[in-house]
PDB file of C-alpha atoms in Angstrom:
ATOM      1  CA  MET T  57     -85.663  12.286 -57.473  1.00 50.00           C
ATOM      2  CA  SER T  58     -84.549  13.170 -53.964  1.00 54.00           C
ATOM      3  CA  PRO T  59     -84.619  10.636 -51.163  1.00 54.00           C
ATOM      4  CA  SER T  60     -86.487  11.593 -48.088  1.00 55.00           C
ATOM      5  CA  LYS T  61     -83.998   9.791 -45.776  1.00 53.00           C
ATOM      6  CA  ASP T  62     -80.294   9.146 -45.706  1.00 52.00           C
ATOM      7  CA  PHE T  63     -79.203   5.960 -47.340  1.00 46.00           C
ATOM      8  CA  MET T  64     -78.204   3.095 -45.076  1.00 48.00           C
ATOM      9  CA  ARG T  65     -74.432   3.118 -44.701  1.00 50.00           C
ATOM     10  CA  GLY T  66     -72.257   0.328 -43.375  1.00 48.00           C
ATOM     11  CA  ARG T  67     -70.298   0.992 -40.176  1.00 49.00           C
ATOM     12  CA  SER T  68     -66.544   0.964 -40.082  1.00 49.00           C
ATOM     13  CA  ALA T  69     -64.447  -1.832 -38.614  1.00 48.00           C
ATOM     14  CA  SER T  70     -64.043   0.236 -35.461  1.00 49.00           C
ATOM     15  CA  GLY T  71     -67.429  -0.762 -34.295  1.00 49.00           C
ATOM     16  CA  GLN T  72     -69.623   1.929 -35.877  1.00 53.00           C
ATOM     17  CA  GLY T  73     -71.325  -0.266 -38.330  1.00 53.00           C
ATOM     18  CA  LEU T  74     -70.782  -3.711 -39.672  1.00 53.00           C
ATOM     19  CA  PRO T  75     -69.115  -6.433 -37.535  1.00 60.00           C
ATOM     20  CA  VAL T  76     -65.278  -6.556 -37.485  1.00 54.00           C
ATOM     21  CA  SER T  77     -63.759  -8.810 -40.066  1.00 62.00           C
ATOM     22  CA  PRO T  78     -62.334 -12.106 -38.664  1.00 64.00           C
ATOM     23  CA  VAL T  79     -59.151 -11.410 -40.590  1.00 59.00           C
ATOM     24  CA  ARG T  80     -58.640  -8.168 -38.741  1.00 63.00           C
ATOM     25  CA  VAL T  81     -59.382  -9.838 -35.435  1.00 58.00           C
ATOM     26  CA  GLY T  82     -56.699 -12.409 -36.153  1.00 64.00           C
ATOM     27  CA  ARG T  83     -54.203  -9.744 -37.082  1.00 66.00           C
ATOM     28  CA  GLY T  84     -54.854  -7.845 -33.829  1.00 68.00           C
ATOM     29  CA  ARG T  85     -54.364 -10.991 -31.815  1.00 70.00           C
ATOM     30  CA  LYS T  86     -51.081 -11.701 -33.571  1.00 71.00           C
ATOM     31  CA  ARG T  87     -49.835  -8.170 -32.874  1.00 73.00           C
ATOM     32  CA  TRP T  88     -50.754  -8.572 -29.198  1.00 70.00           C
ATOM     33  CA  VAL T  89     -48.966 -11.920 -29.045  1.00 70.00           C
ATOM     34  CA  ARG T  90     -45.865 -10.469 -30.691  1.00 73.00           C
ATOM     35  CA  ARG T  91     -45.768  -7.524 -28.299  1.00 75.00           C
ATOM     36  CA  SER T  92     -46.245  -9.774 -25.296  1.00 74.00           C
ATOM     37  CA  THR T  93     -43.530 -12.091 -26.542  1.00 76.00           C
ATOM     38  CA  ARG T  94     -41.095  -9.206 -27.070  1.00 74.00           C
ATOM     39  CA  THR T  95     -41.834  -7.810 -23.626  1.00 78.00           C
ATOM     40  CA  THR T  96     -41.331 -11.211 -22.039  1.00 76.00           C
ATOM     41  CA  LEU T  97     -38.078 -11.802 -23.917  1.00 70.00           C
ATOM     42  CA  VAL T  98     -36.748  -8.373 -22.913  1.00 71.00           C
ATOM     43  CA  ALA T  99     -37.672  -8.982 -19.279  1.00 71.00           C
ATOM     44  CA  VAL T 100     -36.030 -12.416 -19.337  1.00 67.00           C
ATOM     45  CA  ALA T 101     -32.916 -10.954 -20.992  1.00 68.00           C
ATOM     46  CA  LEU T 102     -32.670  -8.185 -18.409  1.00 71.00           C
ATOM     47  CA  LEU T 103     -33.165 -10.626 -15.564  1.00 66.00           C
ATOM     48  CA  GLY T 104     -30.589 -12.979 -17.043  1.00 62.00           C
ATOM     49  CA  GLY T 105     -28.149 -10.108 -17.530  1.00 65.00           C
ATOM     50  CA  ALA T 106     -28.627  -9.019 -13.934  1.00 64.00           C
ATOM     51  CA  ILE T 107     -28.023 -12.568 -12.702  1.00 60.00           C
ATOM     52  CA  ILE T 108     -24.921 -12.898 -14.860  1.00 60.00           C
ATOM     53  CA  ALA T 109     -23.641  -9.481 -13.778  1.00 58.00           C
ATOM     54  CA  HIS T 110     -24.188 -10.345 -10.126  1.00 52.00           C
ATOM     55  CA  ALA T 111     -22.427 -13.654 -10.562  1.00 50.00           C
ATOM     56  CA  GLY T 112     -19.574 -11.923 -12.396  1.00 52.00           C
ATOM     57  CA  TRP T 113     -19.290  -9.306  -9.662  1.00 49.00           C
ATOM     58  CA  ASN T 114     -19.116 -12.013  -7.010  1.00 51.00           C
ATOM     59  CA  PHE T 115     -16.553 -13.891  -9.060  1.00 49.00           C
ATOM     60  CA  LEU T 116     -14.353 -10.818  -9.509  1.00 50.00           C
ATOM     61  CA  HIS T 117     -14.513 -10.023  -5.806  1.00 50.00           C
ATOM     62  CA  SER T 118     -13.892 -13.523  -4.546  1.00 50.00           C
ATOM     63  CA  ASP T 119     -10.554 -13.935  -2.807  1.00 49.00           C
ATOM     64  CA  GLY T 120     -10.031 -17.321  -4.390  1.00 56.00           C
ATOM     65  CA  ALA T 121     -10.312 -16.089  -7.991  1.00 65.00           C
ATOM     66  CA  PHE T 122      -8.273 -12.882  -7.791  1.00 74.00           C
ATOM     67  CA  GLY T 123      -6.426 -13.080  -4.486  1.00 85.00           C
ATOM     68  CA  VAL T 124      -3.165 -11.110  -4.246  1.00 88.00           C
ATOM     69  CA  ARG T 125      -0.162 -13.416  -4.505  1.00 89.00           C
ATOM     70  CA  GLU T 126       2.585 -11.117  -5.755  1.00 90.00           C
ATOM     71  CA  ILE T 127       3.472  -7.628  -4.417  1.00 90.00           C
ATOM     72  CA  HIS T 128       6.097  -5.559  -6.215  1.00 91.00           C
ATOM     73  CA  VAL T 129       7.426  -2.216  -4.930  1.00 92.00           C
ATOM     74  CA  VAL T 130       9.294  -0.071  -7.473  1.00 92.00           C
ATOM     75  CA  GLY T 131      10.781   3.430  -7.501  1.00 91.00           C
ATOM     76  CA  LEU T 132      12.911   3.310  -4.348  1.00 91.00           C
ATOM     77  CA  VAL T 133      16.452   4.694  -4.496  1.00 90.00           C
ATOM     78  CA  GLN T 134      17.437   5.597  -0.929  1.00 87.00           C
ATOM     79  CA  HIS T 135      15.550   2.845   0.900  1.00 88.00           C
ATOM     80  CA  GLN T 136      15.151  -0.899   0.581  1.00 88.00           C
ATOM     81  CA  PRO T 137      11.827  -2.060  -0.934  1.00 90.00           C
ATOM     82  CA  GLN T 138      11.579  -4.948   1.530  1.00 91.00           C
ATOM     83  CA  VAL T 139      10.480  -2.627   4.339  1.00 91.00           C
ATOM     84  CA  LEU T 140       7.412  -1.645   2.295  1.00 92.00           C
ATOM     85  CA  ARG T 141       6.752  -5.180   1.137  1.00 91.00           C
ATOM     86  CA  ASP T 142       6.717  -6.239   4.782  1.00 91.00           C
ATOM     87  CA  ALA T 143       4.173  -3.501   5.550  1.00 91.00           C
ATOM     88  CA  LEU T 144       1.935  -4.830   2.754  1.00 91.00           C
ATOM     89  CA  ALA T 145       2.443  -8.525   3.498  1.00 90.00           C
ATOM     90  CA  ASP T 146      -0.947  -8.939   5.177  1.00 89.00           C
ATOM     91  CA  LEU T 147      -2.650  -8.004   1.880  1.00 89.00           C
ATOM     92  CA  ARG T 148      -1.670 -11.330   0.338  1.00 88.00           C
ATOM     93  CA  GLY T 149      -4.772 -13.419  -0.250  1.00 87.00           C
ATOM     94  CA  ARG T 150      -7.017 -10.333  -0.347  1.00 88.00           C
ATOM     95  CA  ASN T 151      -9.081  -9.732  -3.464  1.00 86.00           C
ATOM     96  CA  LEU T 152      -7.200  -7.594  -5.960  1.00 86.00           C
ATOM     97  CA  PHE T 153     -10.286  -5.658  -7.092  1.00 81.00           C
ATOM     98  CA  ALA T 154     -11.450  -4.959  -3.550  1.00 83.00           C
ATOM     99  CA  LEU T 155      -8.208  -3.249  -2.491  1.00 85.00           C
ATOM    100  CA  LYS T 156      -8.505   0.507  -1.954  1.00 86.00           C
ATOM    101  CA  ALA T 157      -5.747   3.114  -1.937  1.00 85.00           C
ATOM    102  CA  ASP T 158      -6.744   4.081   1.619  1.00 87.00           C
ATOM    103  CA  GLU T 159      -5.629   0.678   2.869  1.00 87.00           C
ATOM    104  CA  LEU T 160      -2.144   1.267   1.488  1.00 88.00           C
ATOM    105  CA  SER T 161      -2.082   4.855   2.797  1.00 90.00           C
ATOM    106  CA  LYS T 162      -2.691   3.661   6.364  1.00 90.00           C
ATOM    107  CA  ARG T 163       0.243   1.284   6.155  1.00 90.00           C
ATOM    108  CA  PHE T 164       2.534   3.824   4.498  1.00 91.00           C
ATOM    109  CA  ALA T 165       1.788   6.467   7.153  1.00 90.00           C
ATOM    110  CA  ALA T 166       4.541   4.861   9.240  1.00 91.00           C
ATOM    111  CA  PHE T 167       7.147   5.956   6.664  1.00 93.00           C
ATOM    112  CA  PRO T 168       7.503   9.776   6.655  1.00 93.00           C
ATOM    113  CA  TRP T 169      10.204   9.510   3.974  1.00 93.00           C
ATOM    114  CA  LEU T 170       7.554   8.302   1.542  1.00 94.00           C
ATOM    115  CA  LYS T 171       6.181  11.221  -0.473  1.00 92.00           C
ATOM    116  CA  GLY T 172       3.525   9.414  -2.523  1.00 92.00           C
ATOM    117  CA  PHE T 173       2.589   6.230  -4.313  1.00 92.00           C
ATOM    118  CA  LEU T 174       0.612   4.873  -7.252  1.00 91.00           C
ATOM    119  CA  CYS T 175      -1.124   1.497  -7.050  1.00 88.00           C
ATOM    120  CA  ARG T 176      -1.509  -0.685 -10.163  1.00 89.00           C
ATOM    121  CA  LYS T 177      -3.357  -4.010 -10.359  1.00 87.00           C
ATOM    122  CA  HIS T 178      -2.232  -6.648 -12.838  1.00 84.00           C
ATOM    123  CA  LEU T 179      -4.556  -9.585 -13.339  1.00 84.00           C
ATOM    124  CA  PRO T 180      -4.916 -12.100 -12.037  1.00 85.00           C
ATOM    125  CA  ASP T 181      -2.934 -11.789  -8.793  1.00 87.00           C
ATOM    126  CA  THR T 182      -0.237  -9.079  -8.888  1.00 90.00           C
ATOM    127  CA  LEU T 183      -0.162  -5.748  -7.037  1.00 90.00           C
ATOM    128  CA  ILE T 184       2.446  -3.227  -8.214  1.00 91.00           C
ATOM    129  CA  VAL T 185       3.134  -0.162  -6.049  1.00 93.00           C
ATOM    130  CA  GLU T 186       5.160   2.700  -7.537  1.00 94.00           C
ATOM    131  CA  VAL T 187       6.519   5.001  -4.823  1.00 94.00           C
ATOM    132  CA  VAL T 188       8.245   8.379  -4.662  1.00 94.00           C
ATOM    133  CA  GLU T 189      10.713   9.157  -1.872  1.00 94.00           C
ATOM    134  CA  ARG T 190      11.239  12.523  -0.252  1.00 94.00           C
ATOM    135  CA  GLN T 191      14.542  14.117  -1.168  1.00 93.00           C
ATOM    136  CA  GLU T 192      16.867  14.151   1.824  1.00 94.00           C
ATOM    137  CA  LEU T 193      18.428  17.538   2.605  1.00 95.00           C
ATOM    138  CA  CYS T 194      20.884  16.232   5.193  1.00 96.00           C
ATOM    139  CA  ALA T 195      21.100  14.169   8.350  1.00 97.00           C
ATOM    140  CA  VAL T 196      21.407  15.516  11.888  1.00 98.00           C
ATOM    141  CA  ALA T 197      22.553  13.784  15.060  1.00 97.00           C
ATOM    142  CA  THR T 198      20.102  13.592  17.976  1.00 97.00           C
ATOM    143  CA  ASP T 199      20.009  11.808  21.304  1.00 95.00           C
ATOM    144  CA  LYS T 200      17.737   9.250  19.583  1.00 95.00           C
ATOM    145  CA  GLY T 201      20.146   8.606  16.750  1.00 96.00           C
ATOM    146  CA  PRO T 202      20.574  10.223  13.323  1.00 97.00           C
ATOM    147  CA  PHE T 203      17.555  11.743  11.593  1.00 97.00           C
ATOM    148  CA  ALA T 204      17.203  12.713   7.949  1.00 97.00           C
ATOM    149  CA  LEU T 205      15.543  16.037   7.082  1.00 97.00           C
ATOM    150  CA  ASP T 206      13.901  17.090   3.833  1.00 95.00           C
ATOM    151  CA  GLY T 207      13.927  20.831   4.603  1.00 93.00           C
ATOM    152  CA  ARG T 208      10.106  20.883   4.374  1.00 90.00           C
ATOM    153  CA  ASP T 209       9.224  19.953   7.959  1.00 91.00           C
ATOM    154  CA  MET T 210       9.550  16.180   7.556  1.00 94.00           C
ATOM    155  CA  ALA T 211      12.090  14.079   9.465  1.00 96.00           C
ATOM    156  CA  TRP T 212      12.653  10.342   9.753  1.00 95.00           C
ATOM    157  CA  PRO T 213      15.200   8.034  11.400  1.00 94.00           C
ATOM    158  CA  ALA T 214      18.328   7.531   9.301  1.00 93.00           C
ATOM    159  CA  ALA T 215      20.490   4.449   9.176  1.00 89.00           C
ATOM    160  CA  PRO T 216      23.043   4.134  12.003  1.00 90.00           C
ATOM    161  CA  GLY T 217      26.381   5.604  10.998  1.00 92.00           C
ATOM    162  CA  THR T 218      24.885   8.120   8.569  1.00 94.00           C
ATOM    163  CA  PRO T 219      27.150  11.210   8.314  1.00 96.00           C
ATOM    164  CA  CYS T 220      25.465  14.147  10.047  1.00 97.00           C
ATOM    165  CA  ALA T 221      25.758  17.821   9.136  1.00 97.00           C
ATOM    166  CA  PHE T 222      24.839  19.161  12.609  1.00 98.00           C
ATOM    167  CA  ARG T 223      23.998  17.979  16.076  1.00 98.00           C
ATOM    168  CA  LEU T 224      20.637  18.794  17.663  1.00 97.00           C
ATOM    169  CA  GLU T 225      20.887  19.137  21.408  1.00 97.00           C
ATOM    170  CA  ALA T 226      18.281  17.895  23.879  1.00 95.00           C
ATOM    171  CA  GLY T 227      14.802  19.268  23.293  1.00 94.00           C
ATOM    172  CA  VAL T 228      15.340  20.279  19.666  1.00 96.00           C
ATOM    173  CA  ASP T 229      12.797  18.579  17.411  1.00 96.00           C
ATOM    174  CA  PRO T 230      14.188  17.669  13.962  1.00 96.00           C
ATOM    175  CA  GLY T 231      10.704  18.050  12.477  1.00 94.00           C
ATOM    176  CA  ASP T 232      10.249  21.601  13.842  1.00 96.00           C
ATOM    177  CA  PRO T 233       9.799  24.020  10.909  1.00 95.00           C
ATOM    178  CA  ARG T 234      12.100  26.542  12.628  1.00 96.00           C
ATOM    179  CA  VAL T 235      14.836  23.945  12.948  1.00 97.00           C
ATOM    180  CA  GLN T 236      14.501  22.811   9.350  1.00 96.00           C
ATOM    181  CA  ALA T 237      14.512  26.398   8.081  1.00 96.00           C
ATOM    182  CA  THR T 238      17.665  27.151  10.081  1.00 97.00           C
ATOM    183  CA  VAL T 239      19.439  24.000   8.905  1.00 97.00           C
ATOM    184  CA  THR T 240      18.582  24.885   5.304  1.00 97.00           C
ATOM    185  CA  GLU T 241      19.986  28.387   5.752  1.00 97.00           C
ATOM    186  CA  LEU T 242      23.181  27.090   7.345  1.00 97.00           C
ATOM    187  CA  LEU T 243      23.748  24.689   4.457  1.00 97.00           C
ATOM    188  CA  ASP T 244      23.073  27.443   1.913  1.00 96.00           C
ATOM    189  CA  LEU T 245      25.681  29.614   3.672  1.00 97.00           C
ATOM    190  CA  GLY T 246      28.214  26.793   3.599  1.00 97.00           C
ATOM    191  CA  LEU T 247      28.457  26.670   7.397  1.00 97.00           C
ATOM    192  CA  ARG T 248      28.537  22.920   7.759  1.00 96.00           C
ATOM    193  CA  GLY T 249      31.492  22.248  10.036  1.00 95.00           C
ATOM    194  CA  THR T 250      31.691  25.890  11.153  1.00 97.00           C
ATOM    195  CA  VAL T 251      28.404  25.565  13.028  1.00 98.00           C
ATOM    196  CA  THR T 252      28.347  22.238  14.799  1.00 97.00           C
ATOM    197  CA  ALA T 253      25.124  22.178  16.827  1.00 98.00           C
ATOM    198  CA  LEU T 254      21.698  23.745  17.317  1.00 98.00           C
ATOM    199  CA  ALA T 255      20.168  24.185  20.762  1.00 97.00           C
ATOM    200  CA  LEU T 256      17.075  25.794  22.253  1.00 96.00           C
ATOM    201  CA  ALA T 257      17.616  29.448  23.133  1.00 94.00           C
ATOM    202  CA  PRO T 258      16.213  31.010  26.310  1.00 89.00           C
ATOM    203  CA  VAL T 259      14.219  33.350  24.069  1.00 88.00           C
ATOM    204  CA  ARG T 260      10.983  31.928  22.737  1.00 88.00           C
ATOM    205  CA  GLY T 261      11.096  31.252  18.995  1.00 89.00           C
ATOM    206  CA  ALA T 262      14.883  31.624  18.777  1.00 95.00           C
ATOM    207  CA  LEU T 263      17.613  29.032  18.425  1.00 97.00           C
ATOM    208  CA  ALA T 264      21.192  28.957  19.653  1.00 97.00           C
ATOM    209  CA  LEU T 265      23.963  27.984  17.244  1.00 97.00           C
ATOM    210  CA  LYS T 266      27.127  26.403  18.600  1.00 97.00           C
ATOM    211  CA  SER T 267      30.228  27.101  16.525  1.00 96.00           C
ATOM    212  CA  GLN T 268      33.367  25.040  16.189  1.00 96.00           C
ATOM    213  CA  ASP T 269      35.434  27.725  17.938  1.00 93.00           C
ATOM    214  CA  GLY T 270      33.166  27.844  21.003  1.00 94.00           C
ATOM    215  CA  TRP T 271      30.693  30.619  20.221  1.00 96.00           C
ATOM    216  CA  THR T 272      27.012  30.432  21.178  1.00 96.00           C
ATOM    217  CA  LEU T 273      24.903  32.588  18.867  1.00 97.00           C
ATOM    218  CA  VAL T 274      21.215  33.322  19.422  1.00 96.00           C
ATOM    219  CA  VAL T 275      19.493  33.633  16.043  1.00 97.00           C
ATOM    220  CA  GLU T 276      16.024  34.109  14.621  1.00 95.00           C
ATOM    221  CA  PRO T 277      15.143  31.380  12.077  1.00 94.00           C
ATOM    222  CA  GLY T 278      14.555  32.831   8.637  1.00 92.00           C
ATOM    223  CA  ASP T 279      17.169  35.608   8.928  1.00 93.00           C
ATOM    224  CA  VAL T 280      20.334  33.640   9.604  1.00 96.00           C
ATOM    225  CA  ALA T 281      22.240  35.041   6.611  1.00 96.00           C
ATOM    226  CA  ALA T 282      21.972  38.661   7.823  1.00 96.00           C
ATOM    227  CA  GLU T 283      22.617  37.637  11.427  1.00 96.00           C
ATOM    228  CA  TRP T 284      25.749  35.723  10.445  1.00 96.00           C
ATOM    229  CA  ARG T 285      27.060  38.755   8.541  1.00 95.00           C
ATOM    230  CA  ARG T 286      26.582  40.915  11.651  1.00 94.00           C
ATOM    231  CA  PHE T 287      28.433  38.358  13.710  1.00 95.00           C
ATOM    232  CA  GLN T 288      31.380  38.293  11.302  1.00 95.00           C
ATOM    233  CA  ALA T 289      31.530  42.102  11.300  1.00 93.00           C
ATOM    234  CA  SER T 290      31.693  42.109  15.117  1.00 92.00           C
ATOM    235  CA  ARG T 291      34.513  39.559  15.461  1.00 91.00           C
ATOM    236  CA  ALA T 292      37.297  42.155  15.297  1.00 90.00           C
ATOM    237  CA  TRP T 293      35.614  44.355  17.917  1.00 90.00           C
ATOM    238  CA  ALA T 294      35.106  41.355  20.225  1.00 90.00           C
ATOM    239  CA  ALA T 295      38.749  40.270  19.859  1.00 90.00           C
ATOM    240  CA  ALA T 296      39.986  43.784  20.715  1.00 91.00           C
ATOM    241  CA  TYR T 297      37.613  44.814  23.502  1.00 89.00           C
ATOM    242  CA  ALA T 298      36.027  41.632  24.858  1.00 86.00           C
ATOM    243  CA  PRO T 299      38.416  38.771  24.197  1.00 86.00           C
ATOM    244  CA  GLY T 300      36.635  36.512  26.660  1.00 85.00           C
ATOM    245  CA  GLN T 301      33.196  36.867  25.063  1.00 87.00           C
ATOM    246  CA  LYS T 302      31.830  33.728  23.492  1.00 93.00           C
ATOM    247  CA  ALA T 303      28.083  34.383  23.420  1.00 94.00           C
ATOM    248  CA  ALA T 304      26.101  36.870  21.353  1.00 95.00           C
ATOM    249  CA  ASP T 305      22.512  37.666  20.439  1.00 95.00           C
ATOM    250  CA  LEU T 306      22.346  38.373  16.714  1.00 96.00           C
ATOM    251  CA  ARG T 307      18.640  39.086  16.415  1.00 94.00           C
ATOM    252  CA  TRP T 308      18.967  42.877  16.685  1.00 91.00           C
ATOM    253  CA  ALA T 309      19.068  44.784  13.392  1.00 89.00           C
ATOM    254  CA  GLY T 310      22.255  46.813  12.991  1.00 86.00           C
ATOM    255  CA  LYS T 311      24.012  45.554  16.121  1.00 90.00           C
ATOM    256  CA  VAL T 312      25.278  42.537  18.035  1.00 92.00           C
ATOM    257  CA  VAL T 313      24.514  42.124  21.732  1.00 92.00           C
ATOM    258  CA  PHE T 314      27.303  40.269  23.537  1.00 90.00           C
ATOM    259  CA  LEU T 315      26.017  38.178  26.413  1.00 87.00           C
ATOM    260  CA  PRO T 316      27.772  37.557  29.749  1.00 78.00           C
ATOM    261  CA  ALA T 317      29.345  34.179  30.311  1.00 63.00           C
ATOM    262  CA  ALA T 318      26.848  31.535  31.339  1.00 56.00           C
ATOM    263  CA  PRO T 319      26.954  30.873  35.107  1.00 51.00           C
ATOM    264  CA  GLN T 320      27.596  27.286  36.203  1.00 46.00           C
ATOM    265  CA  GLY T 321      24.772  25.380  37.835  1.00 44.00           C
ATOM    266  CA  ASP T 322      25.011  22.925  40.696  1.00 43.00           C
ATOM    267  CA  ASP T 323      25.529  20.060  38.271  1.00 41.00           C
ATOM    268  CA  GLY T 324      28.443  21.806  36.555  1.00 39.00           C
ATOM    269  CA  GLN T 325      26.427  22.565  33.432  1.00 39.00           C
ATOM    270  CA  ALA T 326      25.998  26.082  32.080  1.00 39.00           C
ATOM    271  CA  SER T 327      22.659  27.660  32.868  1.00 38.00           C
ATOM    272  CA  PRO T 328      20.698  29.566  30.187  1.00 37.00           C
ATOM    273  CA  VAL T 329      21.651  33.221  29.876  1.00 35.00           C
ATOM    274  CA  PRO T 330      18.836  35.788  29.410  1.00 36.00           C
ATOM    275  CA  ALA T 331      18.897  37.639  26.127  1.00 35.00           C
ATOM    276  CA  GLU T 332      18.664  40.986  27.927  1.00 37.00           C
ATOM    277  CA  GLY T 333      21.850  42.699  29.047  1.00 38.00           C
ATOM    278  CA  GLY T 334      25.374  42.216  27.824  1.00 42.00           C
ATOM    279  CA  ASN T 335      27.582  44.493  25.791  1.00 47.00           C
ATOM    280  CA  ALA T 336      26.364  46.052  22.582  1.00 49.00           C
ATOM    281  CA  ASN T 337      28.464  46.569  19.517  1.00 47.00           C
ATOM    282  CA  GLY T 338      26.824  48.873  17.079  1.00 44.00           C
TER     283      GLY T 338
END
């Protein structure tokens, strides 16, 4: 026997048939409550964490909690650490975490003999600064007192009474790269004591060396070794044929140009002698 119509079928709990079971309704409500509770708890936890983090940040950066009370400077050999501690003295009371390396760099810029530094923070209130000094090549005497050179274009005032390798006459800058290169060459050649002073030459870019025995030698920085050899080779010729000569231009390859004696000015001082002219010894 075949039915003429489909049998009546109950609808599913999704709404396509019979009404939803009260048990299922209760379970759905419980799931919704659990999800809402979890979401609320997570939001409260995040908000609480943010409040705690903000409070912790403020606590760490408060001057009262982590203010600098001790400053230690280590690594100095040639200089006294007190001079750097004095430069950092105004940092006392500042928050240790808030200090930046740039603040120390600005204060240390006044010390050209300082090559670099490393800043370490020790809780709760100690700042330790490790420094590296520039290596001193030698000291030179100037009209402003002795200056130390590092041979790499840096110069700084030296302590009074420091032994000096050479004297720099008026107008010669101890930080000039040409001067430092020439001083380095003279020391490498062992001419400390033989050459006593460096002066500005009347030729742009050149320097004049003053020797212990009264010679004035115009040289080109960077080639002093070859120029000094030419001068030594010409000494016998000068003694035989120009015994009164005491000035020479050594910048010419293969020869030495002897310069005429410097004329005296109205003030009794020697005036600069042009590089052109003079006697040539090939």
